[in-house]
Every structure is written in C-alpha cells, then in structure tokens.
Amino acid sequence: MTQAQASIAGSQLNKLLVQVAGAQAAADLFTMIKVEDVLLAEQAGASVSRLVLAQAMNMLLFAKNLEAVPEGKRYVADKLAAGGQVVFDHGALRTVAAANTGALPQGELAFKRLLEPLGFAVADVYPLPRLKMTGRAYCHQDAPEQVAQFFVSELHVDQFSPAFQAAVNNVVSTSRDPLSAEDKALLATLSDNRELPFADAASLLPKLVGCFDVQHATPALADYHTLLQESAEMAWISTEGNAFNHATDHVADVFATADELRAKGQPIKDKVEVSASGRVRQTAFKAAQVEREFIDADGQRVSRIVPGSFYEFITRDRYTDAAGINKLDLRFDSSNAQGIFKMTAAAC
C-alpha cells in the first residue's frame, strides 16, 4: 500500500463513504476525484466534522451527476484511463422563489438550511437579470480552495406573467420535504457543534444527497409548455427539480480542453465564457437529452425528450489580493453564468 493509499484508508472520509456507499464505490470515488490532504487529515474515529461530511456529500453528488450525463461520464472515464483525476470545482442547482412551494422551503432556503450547518457560507451574490434569477455562491469556510462550491440560483416567479405564475404553482405546490424532523435536528446539532457522532453522520449523509432531486409531482404537459414560453430554466426545474444542473471539472486550460473535445466530435459549447477579470474561464458539454414523463390533457402519462443536466469545465487563475495573499480566484461571473445556463435552453 502506498503512502497515499494509506492516508485514504485511515481517514474519516473513507470510513464514512464506505459505510454509506460501500467499499468498492468509495474506492472508485477516491480514484476519480482528487482529494486534498486537508480532507484526509481527520482520522477514522467516533465523530465526523462538518468538513468531512461536506466533502463526502460533494463526492456522492458528483458521481450522481455523472450517471445523469453520459457525455460527462465518458469524459471522466477517458481522463482516468489517461492517468488523470477530476478536480471538482463546483456544483450548480436551481431553486424557485414562489408563493407556494408545498412542504419545501422557498428558493435558496431549501438549501441554505443544510449548506450552512455543513460549513458553507454565501461568498457572493450574482444578479442574473436576463433570466430573472439570482445566483449565490456558497463556499466552504474551513477549506475554501479544497471543497467544491455550490452555485445556488433562485428564480423570481413574481417577475413573470400571471399564466406563468399559475403554471409554477401547479408544479411546485406539490413539493415534499425530503428532510424529516430527525434530519433537521441532526443539522441543528451539526450547526452548534460542527461535528456529529459517526452513526448520525452516516444516517444524515444519504438524506442530504436526496435533497438534490425532484421533490414535486409529475408536471402537466400543458404547464411545461407554458413555462417553456417564458423561462427555459423553470421548464427545466419542472422536470429535473433540484438535481445538479451541472458539475464542474477544474482543468488547467479550458480552451485547450474545449479544442480537444471538439476535435473528437464531442458536443461541447461553441464558446468559452470569460469573466470580466479574465481569471475565470468556463465552457460545457451540451445538456444531455433525457426522457421524462408528463400528464397530458386526458390525465394520461406521456413521455417527451427534454434537456437534462450537463458537465462543465472551468479554469481559475491565482492572484494576489489587496493584503498581498496569493489565492485562487473562486468568484463566479454573472455574464459567464447566464451564458452557461443556455446549455439547457433547447427543448424538443
């Protein structure tokens, strides 16, 4: 066993992932995703820190996104075959700020309630006016450069037409809350103590992953078409819910990556989005096309092909801040985000 393998084997992160996902799945996650030493420093023991629990959740969510995006899964397989690993930069999800979201808290509150106890905090707020949305970047306070961020966007339903608002209500008012009272109590304990007993962490982890899913009932096809006329983003939410809209791989040169994938005939975005600072550059595969069920006018279930999730690539430069500290530019860019969001705009 190498020193790196021994470090993983003895870590609390590995113990938790083995307990929840199984030994083989845990090994596959560590092979696929680059995990920094700071995340392995906590040795297997009786309690799990919020940092380790957050990293375990992120790793499981990344794997979940790959199952939803065949192009991303193929890319990662090729990368691993070439001896590489994924550097998980961030995951993005969409929420709805509506008057009635059923049992689910409105908008970003559905995720703030779990991200904050896990150690994440809002680093910046990004207006997305063309989409009538607001984005918030949640960055981990204990290891900001080593733990993937969350870009949580919130759609402002009150800025749309009455017909659109009615269709949104039809969809999201049926939402269930994936967290039980016991889960919420564990999150409160985690918030207070910054750690949980191992058994409690293992119990909570799959429930946290389950928050990133569809919580509402099967939408009506008529409502889907109404939503699509005004917001491709809300139409996407009606079929995909709070699943990862995309997971993002931090690569050394996003332009070179895009050119290489384009040369292989992969469905890569035509343009690389560049931030105003020039330090953050992003592109992505086009969204997977997925089959989803709807309820038609006769109350029957019908299937349609619609845009699903996608896989993104990002390059971030380092810079020296005003205090003279060299750091990775972890910011996002409103223009970049709105360009990337177009990956799910097409519908069949």
Short mmCIF file of C-alpha atoms in Angstrom, two decimals:
data_model
loop_
_atom_site.label_atom_id
_atom_site.label_comp_id
_atom_site.label_asym_id
_atom_site.label_seq_id
_atom_site.Cartn_x
_atom_site.Cartn_y
_atom_site.Cartn_z
CA MET A 1 0.00 0.00 0.00
CA THR A 2 1.38 3.41 -0.97
CA GLN A 3 1.51 6.32 1.45
CA ALA A 4 -1.36 7.99 -0.42
CA GLN A 5 -3.48 4.84 -0.21
CA ALA A 6 -2.71 4.51 3.50
CA SER A 7 -3.74 8.12 4.05
CA ILE A 8 -7.09 7.48 2.37
CA ALA A 9 -7.64 4.13 4.11
CA GLY A 10 -7.18 5.58 7.58
CA SER A 11 -9.24 8.70 7.02
CA GLN A 12 -12.64 9.50 8.45
CA LEU A 13 -13.75 10.48 4.96
CA ASN A 14 -13.08 6.99 3.66
CA LYS A 15 -14.76 5.37 6.68
CA LEU A 16 -17.89 7.46 6.13
CA LEU A 17 -18.07 6.78 2.38
CA VAL A 18 -17.53 3.05 2.90
CA GLN A 19 -20.32 2.99 5.48
CA VAL A 20 -22.79 4.82 3.22
CA ALA A 21 -21.82 3.73 -0.32
CA GLY A 22 -19.84 0.52 0.16
CA ALA A 23 -16.14 -0.27 -0.13
CA GLN A 24 -15.99 -0.51 -3.93
CA ALA A 25 -17.95 2.69 -4.54
CA ALA A 26 -15.78 4.55 -2.03
CA ALA A 27 -12.61 3.30 -3.73
CA ASP A 28 -13.97 4.39 -7.11
CA LEU A 29 -14.73 7.87 -5.78
CA PHE A 30 -11.19 8.33 -4.49
CA THR A 31 -9.79 7.09 -7.81
CA MET A 32 -11.97 9.51 -9.75
CA ILE A 33 -11.85 12.69 -7.64
CA LYS A 34 -8.69 14.37 -6.42
CA VAL A 35 -8.97 14.79 -2.64
CA GLU A 36 -6.54 17.17 -0.95
CA ASP A 37 -4.61 16.16 2.17
CA VAL A 38 -6.52 18.54 4.43
CA LEU A 39 -9.65 16.49 3.76
CA LEU A 40 -7.87 13.26 4.73
CA ALA A 41 -6.23 14.57 7.89
CA GLU A 42 -9.17 13.63 10.11
CA GLN A 43 -8.56 10.08 11.22
CA ALA A 44 -11.32 7.48 11.48
CA GLY A 45 -13.00 7.93 14.84
CA ALA A 46 -16.20 8.45 16.79
CA SER A 47 -17.16 11.87 15.37
CA VAL A 48 -17.36 13.36 11.87
CA SER A 49 -16.54 17.02 11.31
CA ARG A 50 -18.69 19.25 9.13
CA LEU A 51 -15.74 19.47 6.71
CA VAL A 52 -15.59 15.71 6.16
CA LEU A 53 -19.37 15.39 5.93
CA ALA A 54 -19.48 18.19 3.35
CA GLN A 55 -16.74 16.56 1.26
CA ALA A 56 -18.45 13.15 1.40
CA MET A 57 -21.71 14.71 0.21
CA ASN A 58 -19.93 16.51 -2.62
CA MET A 59 -18.24 13.36 -3.84
CA LEU A 60 -21.52 11.44 -3.89
CA LEU A 61 -23.24 14.30 -5.70
CA PHE A 62 -20.52 14.41 -8.34
CA ALA A 63 -20.95 10.70 -9.03
CA LYS A 64 -24.72 11.18 -9.18
CA ASN A 65 -24.30 13.89 -11.83
CA LEU A 66 -22.17 11.58 -13.97
CA GLU A 67 -24.96 9.00 -14.00
CA ALA A 68 -27.26 11.71 -15.40
CA VAL A 69 -24.81 12.97 -18.05
CA PRO A 70 -23.42 10.26 -20.40
CA GLU A 71 -21.01 12.70 -22.08
CA GLY A 72 -19.55 13.65 -18.70
CA LYS A 73 -19.25 10.02 -17.66
CA ARG A 74 -17.42 9.19 -20.90
CA TYR A 75 -15.09 12.18 -20.47
CA VAL A 76 -14.22 11.19 -16.90
CA ALA A 77 -13.61 7.57 -17.92
CA ASP A 78 -11.20 8.76 -20.62
CA LYS A 79 -9.48 11.06 -18.14
CA LEU A 80 -9.00 8.24 -15.64
CA ALA A 81 -7.73 5.91 -18.37
CA ALA A 82 -5.07 8.52 -19.17
CA GLY A 83 -3.99 8.61 -15.52
CA GLY A 84 -5.79 11.80 -14.56
CA GLN A 85 -8.30 12.75 -11.89
CA VAL A 86 -11.18 15.19 -11.66
CA VAL A 87 -10.75 18.36 -9.62
CA PHE A 88 -14.33 19.03 -8.55
CA ASP A 89 -14.78 22.81 -8.67
CA HIS A 90 -18.49 23.40 -8.07
CA GLY A 91 -21.97 22.06 -8.50
CA ALA A 92 -24.92 24.18 -9.60
CA LEU A 93 -28.60 23.80 -8.78
CA ARG A 94 -31.79 25.76 -9.41
CA THR A 95 -34.50 26.74 -6.93
CA VAL A 96 -37.84 28.55 -7.14
CA ALA A 97 -38.86 31.61 -5.12
CA ALA A 98 -42.63 31.13 -5.37
CA ALA A 99 -45.55 31.87 -3.06
CA ASN A 100 -46.34 28.19 -2.60
CA THR A 101 -43.59 25.56 -2.76
CA GLY A 102 -45.51 22.94 -0.81
CA ALA A 103 -43.60 21.44 2.13
CA LEU A 104 -40.26 22.58 0.69
CA PRO A 105 -38.84 25.94 1.86
CA GLN A 106 -38.91 28.63 -0.82
CA GLY A 107 -35.98 29.24 -3.12
CA GLU A 108 -32.45 29.05 -1.78
CA LEU A 109 -33.75 28.48 1.76
CA ALA A 110 -34.31 24.83 0.84
CA PHE A 111 -30.50 24.50 0.63
CA LYS A 112 -29.27 27.22 2.96
CA ARG A 113 -30.68 25.12 5.81
CA LEU A 114 -28.25 22.30 5.04
CA LEU A 115 -25.31 24.10 3.44
CA GLU A 116 -24.73 26.43 6.40
CA PRO A 117 -24.56 23.65 9.03
CA LEU A 118 -22.11 21.85 6.73
CA GLY A 119 -19.81 24.89 6.87
CA PHE A 120 -20.72 26.71 3.67
CA ALA A 121 -21.43 30.43 3.59
CA VAL A 122 -22.51 32.83 0.86
CA ALA A 123 -19.35 34.33 -0.62
CA ASP A 124 -21.01 36.47 -3.29
CA VAL A 125 -24.40 37.23 -4.82
CA TYR A 126 -24.76 37.34 -8.61
CA PRO A 127 -27.75 39.03 -10.28
CA LEU A 128 -28.91 37.15 -13.39
CA PRO A 129 -31.36 39.71 -14.78
CA ARG A 130 -31.77 38.20 -18.25
CA LEU A 131 -33.03 35.03 -16.60
CA LYS A 132 -34.98 36.80 -13.81
CA MET A 133 -32.87 34.88 -11.33
CA THR A 134 -30.29 35.49 -8.62
CA GLY A 135 -27.27 33.28 -8.06
CA ARG A 136 -25.46 32.75 -4.76
CA ALA A 137 -22.05 31.15 -4.39
CA TYR A 138 -21.71 29.03 -1.26
CA CYS A 139 -18.06 28.49 -0.34
CA HIS A 140 -16.79 26.26 2.47
CA GLN A 141 -15.37 28.27 5.35
CA ASP A 142 -12.92 25.63 6.60
CA ALA A 143 -11.25 24.75 3.28
CA PRO A 144 -12.43 27.17 0.56
CA GLU A 145 -9.94 26.09 -2.10
CA GLN A 146 -10.22 22.36 -1.42
CA VAL A 147 -14.01 21.79 -1.17
CA ALA A 148 -16.22 22.25 -4.23
CA GLN A 149 -18.54 25.26 -4.04
CA PHE A 150 -22.27 25.40 -4.72
CA PHE A 151 -23.82 27.88 -7.15
CA VAL A 152 -27.44 28.11 -6.00
CA SER A 153 -29.72 30.03 -8.34
CA GLU A 154 -33.20 31.23 -7.46
CA LEU A 155 -35.91 32.02 -10.00
CA HIS A 156 -38.13 35.02 -9.15
CA VAL A 157 -41.60 33.87 -10.14
CA ASP A 158 -43.21 37.23 -9.36
CA GLN A 159 -41.38 38.79 -12.33
CA PHE A 160 -43.28 36.63 -14.83
CA SER A 161 -46.82 36.68 -16.27
CA PRO A 162 -49.91 35.51 -14.32
CA ALA A 163 -50.21 32.44 -16.58
CA PHE A 164 -46.61 31.52 -15.87
CA GLN A 165 -47.09 32.01 -12.13
CA ALA A 166 -50.16 29.75 -12.20
CA ALA A 167 -48.19 27.02 -14.00
CA VAL A 168 -45.35 27.31 -11.48
CA ASN A 169 -47.84 26.97 -8.65
CA ASN A 170 -49.32 23.85 -10.25
CA VAL A 171 -45.87 22.27 -10.33
CA VAL A 172 -44.05 23.27 -7.14
CA SER A 173 -47.01 23.46 -4.75
CA THR A 174 -46.91 19.66 -4.68
CA SER A 175 -43.34 19.58 -3.32
CA ARG A 176 -42.46 17.32 -0.41
CA ASP A 177 -39.71 17.97 2.11
CA PRO A 178 -37.01 15.28 1.81
CA LEU A 179 -35.74 16.07 5.31
CA SER A 180 -37.53 14.57 8.32
CA ALA A 181 -37.77 16.18 11.74
CA GLU A 182 -34.92 13.90 12.86
CA ASP A 183 -32.76 15.06 9.94
CA LYS A 184 -33.40 18.70 10.84
CA ALA A 185 -32.48 18.01 14.45
CA LEU A 186 -29.18 16.49 13.32
CA LEU A 187 -28.48 19.57 11.18
CA ALA A 188 -29.14 21.78 14.20
CA THR A 189 -26.67 19.71 16.23
CA LEU A 190 -24.14 19.92 13.41
CA SER A 191 -24.58 23.69 13.29
CA ASP A 192 -23.97 24.01 17.03
CA ASN A 193 -21.11 21.51 17.42
CA ARG A 194 -19.52 21.49 13.94
CA GLU A 195 -19.50 17.69 14.14
CA LEU A 196 -21.79 14.71 14.55
CA PRO A 197 -21.35 11.24 16.05
CA PHE A 198 -20.34 8.85 13.27
CA ALA A 199 -23.65 6.93 13.24
CA ASP A 200 -25.62 10.18 12.96
CA ALA A 201 -23.41 11.46 10.14
CA ALA A 202 -23.82 8.17 8.27
CA SER A 203 -27.60 8.38 8.73
CA LEU A 204 -27.80 12.01 7.57
CA LEU A 205 -25.50 11.79 4.55
CA PRO A 206 -27.86 9.95 2.14
CA LYS A 207 -30.69 12.26 3.20
CA LEU A 208 -28.55 15.28 2.26
CA VAL A 209 -27.80 13.76 -1.14
CA GLY A 210 -31.53 13.12 -1.56
CA CYS A 211 -32.24 16.86 -1.29
CA PHE A 212 -30.69 17.26 -4.74
CA ASP A 213 -33.55 15.68 -6.64
CA VAL A 214 -37.12 16.24 -7.85
CA GLN A 215 -39.43 16.84 -4.91
CA HIS A 216 -42.67 17.70 -6.76
CA ALA A 217 -45.25 15.56 -8.57
CA THR A 218 -45.14 14.74 -12.29
CA PRO A 219 -45.91 18.02 -14.12
CA ALA A 220 -48.73 18.55 -16.59
CA LEU A 221 -47.57 18.81 -20.19
CA ALA A 222 -49.62 21.99 -20.63
CA ASP A 223 -47.84 23.59 -17.67
CA TYR A 224 -44.46 22.59 -19.10
CA HIS A 225 -45.24 24.33 -22.39
CA THR A 226 -46.46 27.45 -20.56
CA LEU A 227 -43.24 27.59 -18.55
CA LEU A 228 -41.08 26.99 -21.61
CA GLN A 229 -42.53 30.04 -23.38
CA GLU A 230 -41.13 32.39 -20.72
CA SER A 231 -38.31 30.56 -18.96
CA ALA A 232 -36.31 27.58 -20.18
CA GLU A 233 -34.83 27.50 -16.69
CA MET A 234 -38.19 27.00 -14.98
CA ALA A 235 -39.21 24.44 -17.59
CA TRP A 236 -36.01 22.59 -16.71
CA ILE A 237 -36.84 22.75 -13.00
CA SER A 238 -40.28 21.27 -13.71
CA THR A 239 -38.66 18.05 -14.95
CA GLU A 240 -35.30 17.97 -13.10
CA GLY A 241 -36.16 19.72 -9.83
CA ASN A 242 -33.20 20.48 -7.57
CA ALA A 243 -30.84 17.99 -9.18
CA PHE A 244 -27.36 19.22 -10.06
CA ASN A 245 -27.84 21.35 -13.15
CA HIS A 246 -24.16 20.72 -13.75
CA ALA A 247 -20.99 19.54 -12.04
CA THR A 248 -17.72 21.22 -12.97
CA ASP A 249 -14.19 19.96 -13.53
CA HIS A 250 -11.33 22.39 -12.83
CA VAL A 251 -8.90 21.96 -15.77
CA ALA A 252 -5.55 23.58 -16.47
CA ASP A 253 -6.59 25.19 -19.78
CA VAL A 254 -10.25 25.26 -20.67
CA PHE A 255 -9.55 26.49 -24.20
CA ALA A 256 -7.26 23.51 -24.89
CA THR A 257 -9.78 21.12 -23.31
CA ALA A 258 -12.59 22.53 -25.46
CA ASP A 259 -10.50 22.28 -28.64
CA GLU A 260 -9.52 18.70 -27.87
CA LEU A 261 -13.10 17.63 -27.20
CA ARG A 262 -14.39 19.46 -30.26
CA ALA A 263 -11.83 17.68 -32.41
CA LYS A 264 -13.15 14.37 -31.09
CA GLY A 265 -16.66 15.34 -32.14
CA GLN A 266 -17.91 15.76 -28.57
CA PRO A 267 -20.98 18.02 -28.00
CA ILE A 268 -19.05 20.93 -26.49
CA LYS A 269 -20.31 24.51 -26.26
CA ASP A 270 -19.18 26.70 -29.16
CA LYS A 271 -17.85 29.50 -26.97
CA VAL A 272 -15.70 29.72 -23.85
CA GLU A 273 -17.16 32.21 -21.37
CA VAL A 274 -14.54 34.59 -19.92
CA SER A 275 -15.15 36.61 -16.74
CA ALA A 276 -14.72 40.38 -16.59
CA SER A 277 -11.47 39.88 -14.66
CA GLY A 278 -10.21 37.39 -17.26
CA ARG A 279 -9.24 35.00 -14.47
CA VAL A 280 -12.24 32.63 -14.72
CA ARG A 281 -12.98 30.80 -17.98
CA GLN A 282 -15.79 28.27 -18.50
CA THR A 283 -17.36 26.04 -21.11
CA ALA A 284 -19.52 22.91 -21.04
CA PHE A 285 -20.95 19.94 -22.82
CA LYS A 286 -24.42 20.49 -24.21
CA ALA A 287 -27.16 19.18 -21.92
CA ALA A 288 -28.00 15.50 -22.02
CA GLN A 289 -31.31 14.77 -23.70
CA VAL A 290 -33.49 12.76 -21.33
CA GLU A 291 -36.92 11.14 -21.42
CA ARG A 292 -39.34 12.50 -18.82
CA GLU A 293 -42.98 11.80 -18.01
CA PHE A 294 -45.81 14.36 -18.09
CA ILE A 295 -49.55 14.26 -17.52
CA ASP A 296 -51.50 15.12 -20.68
CA ALA A 297 -54.90 16.82 -21.02
CA ASP A 298 -56.67 13.45 -20.60
CA GLY A 299 -54.83 12.65 -17.38
CA GLN A 300 -52.63 10.05 -19.08
CA ARG A 301 -48.90 9.73 -18.64
CA VAL A 302 -46.90 10.62 -21.73
CA SER A 303 -43.16 10.85 -22.36
CA ARG A 304 -41.14 13.61 -24.01
CA ILE A 305 -37.44 14.20 -24.64
CA VAL A 306 -36.23 17.30 -22.78
CA PRO A 307 -32.88 18.81 -21.72
CA GLY A 308 -31.33 17.28 -18.62
CA SER A 309 -28.13 18.08 -16.74
CA PHE A 310 -24.69 18.73 -18.20
CA TYR A 311 -20.96 18.68 -17.39
CA GLU A 312 -18.88 21.83 -17.23
CA PHE A 313 -15.20 22.77 -17.40
CA ILE A 314 -13.54 25.72 -15.68
CA THR A 315 -10.10 27.27 -15.40
CA ARG A 316 -9.39 29.57 -12.46
CA ASP A 317 -6.22 31.66 -12.15
CA ARG A 318 -4.44 32.55 -8.95
CA TYR A 319 -3.95 36.20 -7.99
CA THR A 320 -2.60 38.35 -5.16
CA ASP A 321 -5.25 40.19 -3.19
CA ALA A 322 -5.03 43.64 -1.57
CA ALA A 323 -3.49 42.11 1.55
CA GLY A 324 -0.72 40.51 -0.50
CA ILE A 325 -2.13 36.99 -0.15
CA ASN A 326 -1.88 34.66 -3.13
CA LYS A 327 -5.16 32.83 -3.65
CA LEU A 328 -7.27 31.01 -6.21
CA ASP A 329 -9.96 33.19 -7.78
CA LEU A 330 -13.06 31.44 -6.52
CA ARG A 331 -15.50 34.02 -7.81
CA PHE A 332 -18.12 33.48 -10.48
CA ASP A 333 -19.31 35.95 -13.11
CA SER A 334 -22.92 36.88 -13.91
CA SER A 335 -22.27 37.06 -17.65
CA ASN A 336 -20.50 33.69 -17.64
CA ALA A 337 -23.31 32.10 -15.64
CA GLN A 338 -26.03 33.35 -17.97
CA GLY A 339 -24.06 32.06 -20.94
CA ILE A 340 -23.57 28.64 -19.33
CA PHE A 341 -27.25 28.42 -18.41
CA LYS A 342 -28.10 28.41 -22.11
CA MET A 343 -26.89 24.81 -22.25
CA THR A 344 -30.34 23.68 -21.06
CA ALA A 345 -32.35 26.15 -23.17
CA ALA A 346 -33.12 23.88 -26.12
CA ALA A 347 -36.19 21.68 -25.84
CA CYS A 348 -37.66 19.03 -28.08
#
